[in-house]
Amino acid sequence: MPTPRRAAARGLAGYLVSLRRTDNLGRVVLPVELRRILRLAPGDSLEIFVDGPRVVLKRYEPGCVFCGALSELVGYRDRLVCRACIRDASARLLSPAPPSPASPPSPPAGGAPSEADAQGDPVLPS
């Protein structure tokens, strides 16, 4: 059985590196070899995923909340957003909105009430 370092160097993903038991609080200690392979330092965060019968640990790399990009990040309200998403959102917010198909018709020019309004009859949209 190759050592964990050799297993990682050979690209043997999924190869049994170590067997560990959980303690009474459900914690697992990652062996030092695995922490070195993943370049984990004390206090680093891990993402935990479930992939079928597997639990996957991945070193946390913060990215854009919209697209996941890892570069050109800007903090906004405790979230990270990349500059490309900021440009996209700005362009969408600043561009005029297309008219809604269900919007009521605009009032007649001059703002004067129509004859039907003056008589008290309901005005139905056309």
Tab-separated table of C-alpha atoms in Angstrom:
chain	number	residue	atom	x	y	z
A	1	MET	CA	0.000	0.000	0.000
A	2	PRO	CA	1.550	3.351	-1.031
A	3	THR	CA	2.012	6.065	1.549
A	4	PRO	CA	-0.514	8.928	1.456
A	5	ARG	CA	2.022	11.262	-0.141
A	6	ARG	CA	2.798	8.749	-2.896
A	7	ALA	CA	-0.919	8.083	-3.394
A	8	ALA	CA	-1.581	11.790	-3.899
A	9	ALA	CA	1.436	12.194	-6.157
A	10	ARG	CA	0.205	9.328	-8.330
A	11	GLY	CA	-3.250	10.883	-8.582
A	12	LEU	CA	-4.900	7.999	-6.783
A	13	ALA	CA	-8.080	9.860	-5.878
A	14	GLY	CA	-10.301	7.764	-3.691
A	15	TYR	CA	-7.434	5.574	-2.502
A	16	LEU	CA	-7.637	4.712	1.202
A	17	VAL	CA	-5.163	7.063	2.854
A	18	SER	CA	-6.090	6.394	6.450
A	19	LEU	CA	-8.826	4.885	8.578
A	20	ARG	CA	-10.152	7.033	11.436
A	21	ARG	CA	-12.951	6.639	13.974
A	22	THR	CA	-15.299	9.382	15.064
A	23	ASP	CA	-15.323	10.417	18.709
A	24	ASN	CA	-18.467	10.693	20.828
A	25	LEU	CA	-19.155	14.189	19.382
A	26	GLY	CA	-18.834	12.993	15.781
A	27	ARG	CA	-15.457	14.608	15.185
A	28	VAL	CA	-12.733	13.136	13.018
A	29	VAL	CA	-9.061	14.024	13.238
A	30	LEU	CA	-7.470	14.430	9.826
A	31	PRO	CA	-4.049	12.784	9.757
A	32	VAL	CA	-1.072	15.073	9.301
A	33	GLU	CA	-0.279	13.466	5.916
A	34	LEU	CA	-3.710	14.410	4.598
A	35	ARG	CA	-3.447	17.951	5.984
A	36	ARG	CA	-0.124	18.332	4.179
A	37	ILE	CA	-1.556	17.019	0.888
A	38	LEU	CA	-4.478	19.467	1.127
A	39	ARG	CA	-2.226	22.282	2.418
A	40	LEU	CA	-4.451	22.758	5.481
A	41	ALA	CA	-3.252	24.938	8.319
A	42	PRO	CA	-4.841	25.151	11.769
A	43	GLY	CA	-7.987	27.277	11.533
A	44	ASP	CA	-8.518	26.752	7.766
A	45	SER	CA	-12.098	26.119	6.667
A	46	LEU	CA	-13.315	23.016	4.870
A	47	GLU	CA	-16.360	22.555	2.665
A	48	ILE	CA	-18.185	19.291	3.321
A	49	PHE	CA	-20.224	17.664	0.542
A	50	VAL	CA	-22.148	14.420	0.284
A	51	ASP	CA	-21.678	12.586	-3.010
A	52	GLY	CA	-23.826	9.462	-2.864
A	53	PRO	CA	-22.289	7.261	-0.177
A	54	ARG	CA	-19.184	9.490	0.100
A	55	VAL	CA	-18.404	12.470	2.282
A	56	VAL	CA	-16.101	14.847	0.416
A	57	LEU	CA	-13.863	17.363	2.177
A	58	LYS	CA	-12.608	20.289	0.121
A	59	ARG	CA	-10.461	23.189	1.184
A	60	TYR	CA	-12.684	26.278	1.266
A	61	GLU	CA	-11.895	28.868	-1.370
A	62	PRO	CA	-14.229	31.855	-1.180
A	63	GLY	CA	-15.658	32.944	-4.519
A	64	CYS	CA	-18.289	35.176	-6.101
A	65	VAL	CA	-21.747	34.395	-4.716
A	66	PHE	CA	-23.203	34.578	-8.232
A	67	CYS	CA	-20.731	32.848	-10.549
A	68	GLY	CA	-18.113	31.308	-8.237
A	69	ALA	CA	-15.182	33.248	-9.727
A	70	LEU	CA	-12.092	33.350	-7.520
A	71	SER	CA	-10.472	36.537	-8.833
A	72	GLU	CA	-11.259	40.270	-8.744
A	73	LEU	CA	-13.522	39.872	-5.701
A	74	VAL	CA	-15.127	42.806	-3.897
A	75	GLY	CA	-16.807	42.569	-0.509
A	76	TYR	CA	-20.433	43.721	-0.365
A	77	ARG	CA	-22.617	43.212	2.748
A	78	ASP	CA	-20.496	40.316	4.029
A	79	ARG	CA	-20.522	38.605	0.621
A	80	LEU	CA	-17.953	38.397	-2.175
A	81	VAL	CA	-18.918	39.513	-5.681
A	82	CYS	CA	-16.600	39.547	-8.708
A	83	ARG	CA	-16.189	42.671	-10.809
A	84	ALA	CA	-17.757	40.990	-13.870
A	85	CYS	CA	-20.986	40.297	-11.947
A	86	ILE	CA	-20.966	43.858	-10.596
A	87	ARG	CA	-20.684	45.206	-14.157
A	88	ASP	CA	-23.472	42.881	-15.336
A	89	ALA	CA	-25.789	43.840	-12.455
A	90	SER	CA	-25.054	47.545	-12.958
A	91	ALA	CA	-25.836	47.328	-16.666
A	92	ARG	CA	-29.125	45.531	-15.969
A	93	LEU	CA	-30.157	47.967	-13.251
A	94	LEU	CA	-29.292	51.070	-15.253
A	95	SER	CA	-30.854	49.971	-18.559
A	96	PRO	CA	-34.495	50.960	-19.132
A	97	ALA	CA	-36.931	48.189	-18.352
A	98	PRO	CA	-38.937	46.881	-21.304
A	99	PRO	CA	-42.652	47.697	-21.069
A	100	SER	CA	-44.701	45.041	-19.363
A	101	PRO	CA	-47.321	43.422	-21.629
A	102	ALA	CA	-49.912	43.608	-18.818
A	103	SER	CA	-49.335	47.299	-18.031
A	104	PRO	CA	-52.420	49.549	-18.250
A	105	PRO	CA	-52.646	51.952	-21.171
A	106	SER	CA	-51.181	55.387	-20.622
A	107	PRO	CA	-53.609	58.272	-19.925
A	108	PRO	CA	-54.587	60.523	-22.825
A	109	ALA	CA	-52.325	63.450	-23.615
A	110	GLY	CA	-53.032	66.526	-21.547
A	111	GLY	CA	-54.226	64.526	-18.570
A	112	ALA	CA	-57.909	65.371	-19.171
A	113	PRO	CA	-60.376	62.604	-18.300
A	114	SER	CA	-61.988	60.840	-21.209
A	115	GLU	CA	-65.745	61.088	-21.841
A	116	ALA	CA	-66.293	57.617	-20.377
A	117	ASP	CA	-64.439	58.639	-17.192
A	118	ALA	CA	-66.439	61.828	-16.895
A	119	GLN	CA	-69.706	59.859	-17.111
A	120	GLY	CA	-68.596	57.446	-14.406
A	121	ASP	CA	-68.456	54.394	-16.679
A	122	PRO	CA	-65.594	52.000	-16.096
A	123	VAL	CA	-62.739	52.202	-18.539
A	124	LEU	CA	-61.572	48.785	-19.689
A	125	PRO	CA	-58.080	48.347	-21.063
A	126	SER	CA	-57.984	47.671	-24.764
